[in-house]
Short mmCIF file of C-alpha atoms in Angstrom, two decimals:
data_model
loop_
_atom_site.label_atom_id
_atom_site.label_comp_id
_atom_site.label_asym_id
_atom_site.label_seq_id
_atom_site.Cartn_x
_atom_site.Cartn_y
_atom_site.Cartn_z
CA UNK A 2 -12.10 25.48 -11.55
CA UNK A 3 -11.42 25.23 -7.82
CA UNK A 4 -7.86 25.43 -6.54
CA UNK A 5 -6.58 22.45 -4.54
CA UNK A 6 -3.69 21.88 -2.14
CA UNK A 7 -1.89 20.11 -4.98
CA UNK A 8 -1.98 23.33 -7.04
CA UNK A 9 -0.59 25.31 -4.10
CA UNK A 10 2.15 22.72 -3.48
CA UNK A 11 3.23 22.84 -7.13
CA UNK A 12 3.35 26.66 -7.12
CA UNK A 13 5.29 26.79 -3.83
CA UNK A 14 7.66 23.95 -4.67
CA UNK A 15 6.77 21.92 -1.55
CA UNK A 16 4.89 18.71 -0.71
CA UNK A 17 1.11 18.60 -0.29
CA UNK A 18 1.69 17.64 3.34
CA UNK A 19 3.64 20.89 3.89
CA UNK A 20 0.78 22.91 2.42
CA UNK A 21 -1.68 21.10 4.66
CA UNK A 22 0.39 21.83 7.77
CA UNK A 23 0.68 25.53 6.89
CA UNK A 24 -2.94 26.23 5.91
CA UNK A 25 -4.26 24.25 8.89
CA UNK A 26 -1.67 25.89 11.18
CA UNK A 27 -0.88 22.52 12.70
CA UNK A 28 0.74 22.85 16.14
CA UNK A 29 4.24 21.40 16.34
CA UNK A 30 4.72 21.09 12.59
CA UNK A 31 8.36 21.76 11.74
CA UNK A 32 8.06 23.98 8.69
CA UNK A 33 10.92 26.26 7.67
CA UNK A 34 10.13 29.95 7.42
CA UNK A 35 11.03 30.06 3.73
CA UNK A 36 8.70 27.17 2.93
CA UNK A 37 5.93 28.73 5.02
CA UNK A 38 6.36 32.05 3.23
CA UNK A 39 6.22 30.40 -0.20
CA UNK A 40 3.08 28.45 0.73
CA UNK A 41 1.29 31.54 2.02
CA UNK A 42 2.33 33.50 -1.08
CA UNK A 43 0.99 30.73 -3.34
CA UNK A 44 -2.26 30.59 -1.34
CA UNK A 45 -2.73 34.31 -1.81
CA UNK A 46 -1.75 34.32 -5.49
CA UNK A 47 -3.98 31.36 -6.44
CA UNK A 48 -6.87 32.31 -4.18
CA UNK A 49 -6.92 28.92 -2.44
CA UNK A 50 -9.71 28.59 0.11
CA UNK A 51 -8.95 25.62 2.39
CA UNK A 52 -11.85 23.54 3.57
CA UNK A 53 -9.79 22.83 6.67
CA UNK A 54 -10.69 20.58 9.57
CA UNK A 55 -11.05 23.52 11.96
CA UNK A 56 -13.27 25.55 9.60
CA UNK A 57 -15.77 23.06 8.26
CA UNK A 58 -18.24 23.31 11.13
CA UNK A 59 -18.17 27.11 11.45
CA UNK A 60 -18.58 27.55 7.69
CA UNK A 61 -21.24 24.85 7.39
CA UNK A 62 -19.04 22.64 5.24
CA UNK A 63 -19.39 18.92 4.70
CA UNK A 64 -18.20 16.38 7.24
CA UNK A 65 -17.70 13.79 4.52
CA UNK A 66 -14.57 12.20 3.12
CA UNK A 67 -14.95 10.32 -0.14
CA UNK A 68 -13.36 6.96 -0.97
CA UNK A 69 -13.48 5.76 -4.57
CA UNK A 70 -12.29 2.18 -5.11
CA UNK A 71 -11.99 -0.05 -8.14
CA UNK A 72 -12.78 -3.35 -6.42
CA UNK A 73 -11.57 -3.41 -2.82
CA UNK A 74 -15.08 -3.50 -1.37
CA UNK A 75 -15.54 -6.94 -2.93
CA UNK A 76 -12.04 -8.21 -2.10
CA UNK A 77 -12.03 -9.68 1.43
CA UNK A 78 -8.51 -8.84 2.61
CA UNK A 79 -8.20 -5.55 0.67
CA UNK A 80 -11.57 -4.46 2.09
CA UNK A 81 -9.59 -3.64 5.24
CA UNK A 82 -8.58 -0.42 3.46
CA UNK A 83 -12.18 0.76 3.79
CA UNK A 84 -12.31 -0.37 7.42
CA UNK A 85 -9.14 1.56 8.30
CA UNK A 86 -10.24 4.70 6.47
CA UNK A 87 -13.69 4.54 8.04
CA UNK A 88 -12.36 4.19 11.58
CA UNK A 89 -9.85 7.01 11.14
CA UNK A 90 -12.39 9.34 9.51
CA UNK A 91 -14.87 8.75 12.34
CA UNK A 92 -12.12 9.37 14.90
CA UNK A 93 -11.73 12.91 13.50
CA UNK A 94 -15.40 13.69 13.13
CA UNK A 95 -15.91 12.66 9.51
CA UNK A 96 -18.11 10.13 7.76
CA UNK A 97 -16.74 8.10 4.86
CA UNK A 98 -18.68 8.02 1.57
CA UNK A 99 -17.65 4.87 -0.34
CA UNK A 100 -18.12 4.19 -4.04
CA UNK A 101 -17.04 0.82 -5.46
CA UNK A 102 -16.78 1.25 -9.24
CA UNK A 103 -15.52 -2.19 -10.37
CA UNK A 104 -13.19 -0.31 -12.72
CA UNK A 105 -16.06 1.23 -14.75
CA UNK A 106 -14.84 4.70 -15.85
CA UNK A 107 -18.35 6.14 -16.28
CA UNK A 108 -19.42 4.97 -12.81
CA UNK A 109 -16.15 6.32 -11.40
CA UNK A 110 -16.69 9.79 -12.89
CA UNK A 111 -20.29 9.87 -11.67
CA UNK A 112 -19.20 8.86 -8.17
CA UNK A 113 -16.53 11.57 -8.02
CA UNK A 114 -19.02 14.16 -9.32
CA UNK A 115 -21.51 13.17 -6.62
CA UNK A 116 -18.85 13.51 -3.94
CA UNK A 117 -17.83 16.94 -5.24
CA UNK A 118 -21.48 18.03 -5.11
CA UNK A 119 -21.50 17.01 -1.44
CA UNK A 120 -18.41 19.22 -0.92
CA UNK A 121 -16.38 16.42 0.58
CA UNK A 122 -13.26 17.39 2.53
CA UNK A 123 -11.32 15.40 -0.04
CA UNK A 124 -11.23 12.04 -1.78
CA UNK A 125 -9.19 8.88 -1.23
CA UNK A 126 -8.74 6.98 -4.49
CA UNK A 127 -7.79 3.34 -3.98
CA UNK A 128 -7.02 0.20 -5.95
CA UNK A 129 -7.17 -3.38 -4.70
CA UNK A 130 -3.55 -4.09 -5.57
CA UNK A 131 -0.51 -1.81 -5.46
CA UNK A 132 0.17 -0.29 -8.88
CA UNK A 133 0.77 2.84 -10.93
CA UNK A 134 -2.42 4.48 -12.22
CA UNK A 135 -3.66 7.23 -14.48
CA UNK A 136 -5.43 9.55 -12.06
CA UNK A 137 -9.05 10.32 -13.11
CA UNK A 138 -9.29 13.91 -14.36
CA UNK A 139 -12.20 14.95 -12.06
CA UNK A 140 -9.95 14.44 -9.03
CA UNK A 141 -8.15 17.64 -10.03
CA UNK A 142 -11.05 19.54 -8.48
CA UNK A 143 -10.50 18.46 -4.87
CA UNK A 144 -7.76 17.45 -2.47
CA UNK A 145 -6.93 13.83 -3.28
CA UNK A 146 -4.78 11.12 -1.71
CA UNK A 147 -4.02 7.91 -3.60
CA UNK A 148 -4.16 4.74 -1.48
CA UNK A 149 -2.40 1.52 -2.52
CA UNK A 150 -1.56 3.16 -5.84
CA UNK A 151 0.47 6.09 -7.17
CA UNK A 152 0.81 8.45 -10.12
CA UNK A 153 3.91 8.16 -12.32
CA UNK A 154 4.93 11.78 -11.68
CA UNK A 155 3.98 11.71 -7.97
CA UNK A 156 1.69 14.65 -8.67
CA UNK A 157 -0.66 13.43 -5.94
CA UNK A 158 0.23 12.32 -2.41
CA UNK A 159 0.15 8.52 -2.18
CA UNK A 160 0.07 6.01 0.67
CA UNK A 161 1.51 2.65 -0.39
CA UNK A 162 2.93 -0.54 1.18
CA UNK A 163 6.71 -0.64 1.63
CA UNK A 164 7.32 -3.60 -0.68
CA UNK A 165 11.11 -3.56 -0.27
CA UNK A 166 10.90 -3.57 3.52
CA UNK A 167 8.38 -6.40 3.31
CA UNK A 168 10.67 -8.50 1.11
CA UNK A 169 13.57 -7.80 3.44
CA UNK A 170 11.53 -8.81 6.49
CA UNK A 171 10.38 -12.06 4.86
CA UNK A 172 13.96 -13.02 4.00
CA UNK A 173 15.24 -12.02 7.43
CA UNK A 174 12.73 -14.41 9.02
CA UNK A 175 14.19 -17.30 7.01
CA UNK A 176 17.74 -16.25 7.89
CA UNK A 177 16.81 -16.02 11.57
CA UNK A 178 15.47 -19.58 11.36
CA UNK A 179 18.96 -20.72 10.33
CA UNK A 180 18.67 -20.84 6.55
CA UNK A 181 21.53 -19.65 4.33
CA UNK A 182 20.51 -21.03 0.94
CA UNK A 183 17.18 -19.32 0.34
CA UNK A 184 15.18 -19.43 -2.87
CA UNK A 185 12.79 -16.68 -3.97
CA UNK A 186 9.79 -17.39 -6.17
CA UNK A 187 8.88 -14.09 -7.79
CA UNK A 188 5.98 -13.19 -10.06
CA UNK A 189 6.26 -12.84 -13.83
CA UNK A 190 4.02 -9.73 -13.83
CA UNK A 191 5.78 -6.33 -13.70
CA UNK A 192 4.66 -4.46 -10.58
CA UNK A 193 6.01 -2.56 -7.55
CA UNK A 194 5.65 -5.84 -5.62
CA UNK A 195 7.81 -7.72 -8.14
CA UNK A 196 10.70 -5.25 -8.03
CA UNK A 197 10.35 -4.20 -4.38
CA UNK A 198 10.21 -7.67 -2.85
CA UNK A 199 13.20 -8.80 -4.93
CA UNK A 200 15.16 -5.73 -3.77
CA UNK A 201 14.27 -6.56 -0.16
CA UNK A 202 15.36 -10.18 -0.61
CA UNK A 203 18.72 -9.07 -1.97
CA UNK A 204 19.14 -6.46 0.76
CA UNK A 205 18.53 -9.00 3.55
CA UNK A 206 21.01 -11.47 2.05
CA UNK A 207 23.67 -8.78 1.72
CA UNK A 208 23.17 -7.61 5.31
CA UNK A 209 23.63 -11.21 6.50
CA UNK A 210 26.78 -11.72 4.45
CA UNK A 211 25.09 -14.19 2.09
CA UNK A 212 26.05 -13.91 -1.57
CA UNK A 213 23.13 -13.26 -3.91
CA UNK A 214 22.72 -16.15 -6.37
CA UNK A 215 20.55 -15.43 -9.41
CA UNK A 216 19.98 -19.17 -9.89
CA UNK A 217 17.93 -19.18 -6.67
CA UNK A 218 15.38 -16.68 -8.05
CA UNK A 219 12.51 -18.33 -9.93
CA UNK A 220 9.73 -16.72 -11.99
CA UNK A 221 6.23 -18.16 -11.66
CA UNK A 222 2.64 -17.21 -12.26
CA UNK A 223 1.37 -15.56 -9.08
CA UNK A 224 -1.19 -18.26 -8.35
CA UNK A 225 -1.30 -21.66 -6.68
CA UNK A 226 -0.54 -23.38 -9.99
CA UNK A 227 2.57 -21.24 -10.43
CA UNK A 228 3.94 -22.29 -7.06
CA UNK A 229 3.21 -25.95 -7.73
CA UNK A 230 4.90 -25.81 -11.15
CA UNK A 231 8.14 -24.30 -9.83
CA UNK A 232 8.54 -26.55 -6.76
CA UNK A 233 10.62 -29.18 -8.55
CA UNK A 234 13.19 -26.54 -9.57
CA UNK A 235 13.25 -25.05 -6.06
CA UNK A 236 14.02 -28.47 -4.58
CA UNK A 237 16.70 -29.12 -7.21
CA UNK A 238 18.39 -25.80 -6.32
CA UNK A 239 19.39 -27.17 -2.94
CA UNK A 240 17.58 -24.41 -1.06
CA UNK A 241 16.49 -25.20 2.49
CA UNK A 242 13.99 -22.35 2.59
CA UNK A 243 11.87 -20.50 0.05
CA UNK A 244 10.32 -17.03 0.11
CA UNK A 245 7.20 -16.97 -2.08
CA UNK A 246 5.89 -13.84 -3.80
CA UNK A 247 2.48 -14.34 -2.22
CA UNK A 248 0.46 -16.79 -0.14
CA UNK A 249 -1.20 -18.37 -3.19
CA UNK A 250 2.21 -19.27 -4.62
CA UNK A 251 3.19 -20.64 -1.20
CA UNK A 252 0.06 -22.81 -1.20
CA UNK A 253 1.18 -24.31 -4.52
CA UNK A 254 4.66 -24.93 -3.11
CA UNK A 255 3.02 -26.76 -0.17
CA UNK A 256 1.23 -29.01 -2.68
CA UNK A 257 4.43 -29.63 -4.65
CA UNK A 258 6.45 -30.51 -1.57
CA UNK A 259 3.80 -32.87 -0.20
CA UNK A 260 3.49 -34.64 -3.55
CA UNK A 261 7.18 -35.46 -3.25
CA UNK A 262 6.90 -36.65 0.34
CA UNK A 263 8.74 -33.62 1.80
CA UNK A 264 7.81 -32.05 5.13
CA UNK A 265 7.35 -28.38 6.05
CA UNK A 266 9.43 -26.98 7.68
CA UNK A 267 11.71 -29.98 8.36
CA UNK A 268 12.69 -30.49 4.71
CA UNK A 269 11.83 -27.05 3.34
CA UNK A 270 10.85 -23.86 5.18
CA UNK A 271 8.25 -21.73 3.40
CA UNK A 272 7.58 -18.00 3.79
CA UNK A 273 4.64 -16.25 2.13
CA UNK A 274 3.54 -12.66 1.57
CA UNK A 275 0.12 -10.89 1.84
CA UNK A 276 -1.30 -12.67 4.90
CA UNK A 277 -4.48 -13.75 3.14
CA UNK A 278 -5.97 -15.23 6.28
CA UNK A 279 -8.25 -17.63 4.41
CA UNK A 280 -5.05 -19.22 3.04
CA UNK A 281 -2.18 -18.56 5.44
CA UNK A 282 -3.83 -19.38 8.74
CA UNK A 283 -5.52 -22.54 7.43
CA UNK A 284 -2.66 -24.30 5.67
CA UNK A 285 -1.05 -27.18 7.56
CA UNK A 286 1.28 -26.18 9.05
CA UNK A 287 -0.02 -22.58 9.21
CA UNK A 288 2.02 -20.36 6.89
CA UNK A 289 4.47 -17.78 8.19
CA UNK A 290 4.05 -14.69 6.03
CA UNK A 291 4.33 -10.91 5.78
CA UNK A 292 1.12 -8.88 5.87
CA UNK A 293 0.06 -6.21 3.44
CA UNK A 294 -1.02 -3.43 5.84
CA UNK A 295 -4.42 -2.72 4.27
CA UNK A 296 -6.09 -1.37 7.41
CA UNK A 297 -3.20 1.03 8.06
CA UNK A 298 -3.15 2.12 4.40
CA UNK A 299 -6.74 3.31 4.73
CA UNK A 300 -6.13 4.99 8.09
CA UNK A 301 -2.93 6.68 6.89
CA UNK A 302 -4.75 7.89 3.79
CA UNK A 303 -7.23 9.79 5.93
CA UNK A 304 -4.49 11.22 8.15
CA UNK A 305 -2.55 12.35 5.07
CA UNK A 306 -5.64 14.01 3.62
CA UNK A 307 -6.28 15.87 6.87
CA UNK A 308 -2.61 16.81 7.35
CA UNK A 309 -2.41 15.01 10.68
CA UNK A 310 0.83 13.05 10.21
CA UNK A 311 4.32 14.60 10.44
CA UNK A 312 5.58 16.15 7.22
CA UNK A 313 8.16 13.85 5.64
CA UNK A 314 9.01 16.22 2.80
CA UNK A 315 7.73 13.72 0.23
CA UNK A 316 4.33 12.98 -1.24
CA UNK A 317 4.75 9.19 -1.09
CA UNK A 318 4.11 7.62 2.32
CA UNK A 319 5.49 4.08 2.80
CA UNK A 320 3.58 1.88 5.25
CA UNK A 321 5.49 -1.01 6.85
CA UNK A 322 4.54 -4.64 6.10
CA UNK A 323 4.72 -6.61 9.37
CA UNK A 324 5.85 -10.20 9.82
CA UNK A 325 3.18 -12.75 10.81
CA UNK A 326 5.07 -15.75 12.25
CA UNK A 327 3.32 -19.11 12.25
CA UNK A 328 4.71 -22.64 11.86
CA UNK A 329 6.26 -23.03 8.39
CA UNK A 330 9.81 -21.90 9.24
#
């Protein structure tokens, strides 16, 4: 069985990024001498042979990076992950091999095996929504970065959206628009988005000196129908603004407000999350929202695999979710 950077990192007690910086001898990387010594000792002991960026051409290695996805190729806004990874791979002289498995385990294993046969530089493994996963066993045989997902034990480096920062940013936009009594419609499904966006909402309120009120947090199905169903309770809460878990929920809130003759944003300001352009930009008024940074997730995944970004000392990279202001606040 081939030895990967992950094996070296575990033996040396450092992050995969640190191993990458050492074995690729990255200029300017701030690596302590003790960490460098431990990495080199682990490399020697395990017999790791890096297929590094600088060596692939001289050794005749592959110029391919693999990307295995469960469904993002058929999901319009999440397909930006592929676009970002493709652009970043090309920028550094690599071609992206993409396999869309639709969650079929047999297809997934065959795709990974094919990529290993092509001696890819490494594999990005991505899911269409941010979640914890069981990492496919064949990925143990190559350097792997998880994109938009993570392993429970953080055994693999992962690039994921900063859900808490995104929730904080969404709430801060409502506060900046003059709202003090702000409702939050959260999803009923356990996920990093559910807990992270709620934490960001609470953090923004605290920073603004606004007391958190549990009665202003509503649980709803994360679809248009869920937003519509909860609108009556949001109105009854006395909130002047509402932060919705995603743009589909916000679309349902739009419907519920209009049915009651209320105007957006004059009677109720609405903030979404995801920036699903087919929804957010085409609602009337256009929906202010926070974007999931799919393009940057893909690009950062490639940079992490190649050891091009600064070492943060952790194997989980958080990518910021930017605000997309429109006309609903």
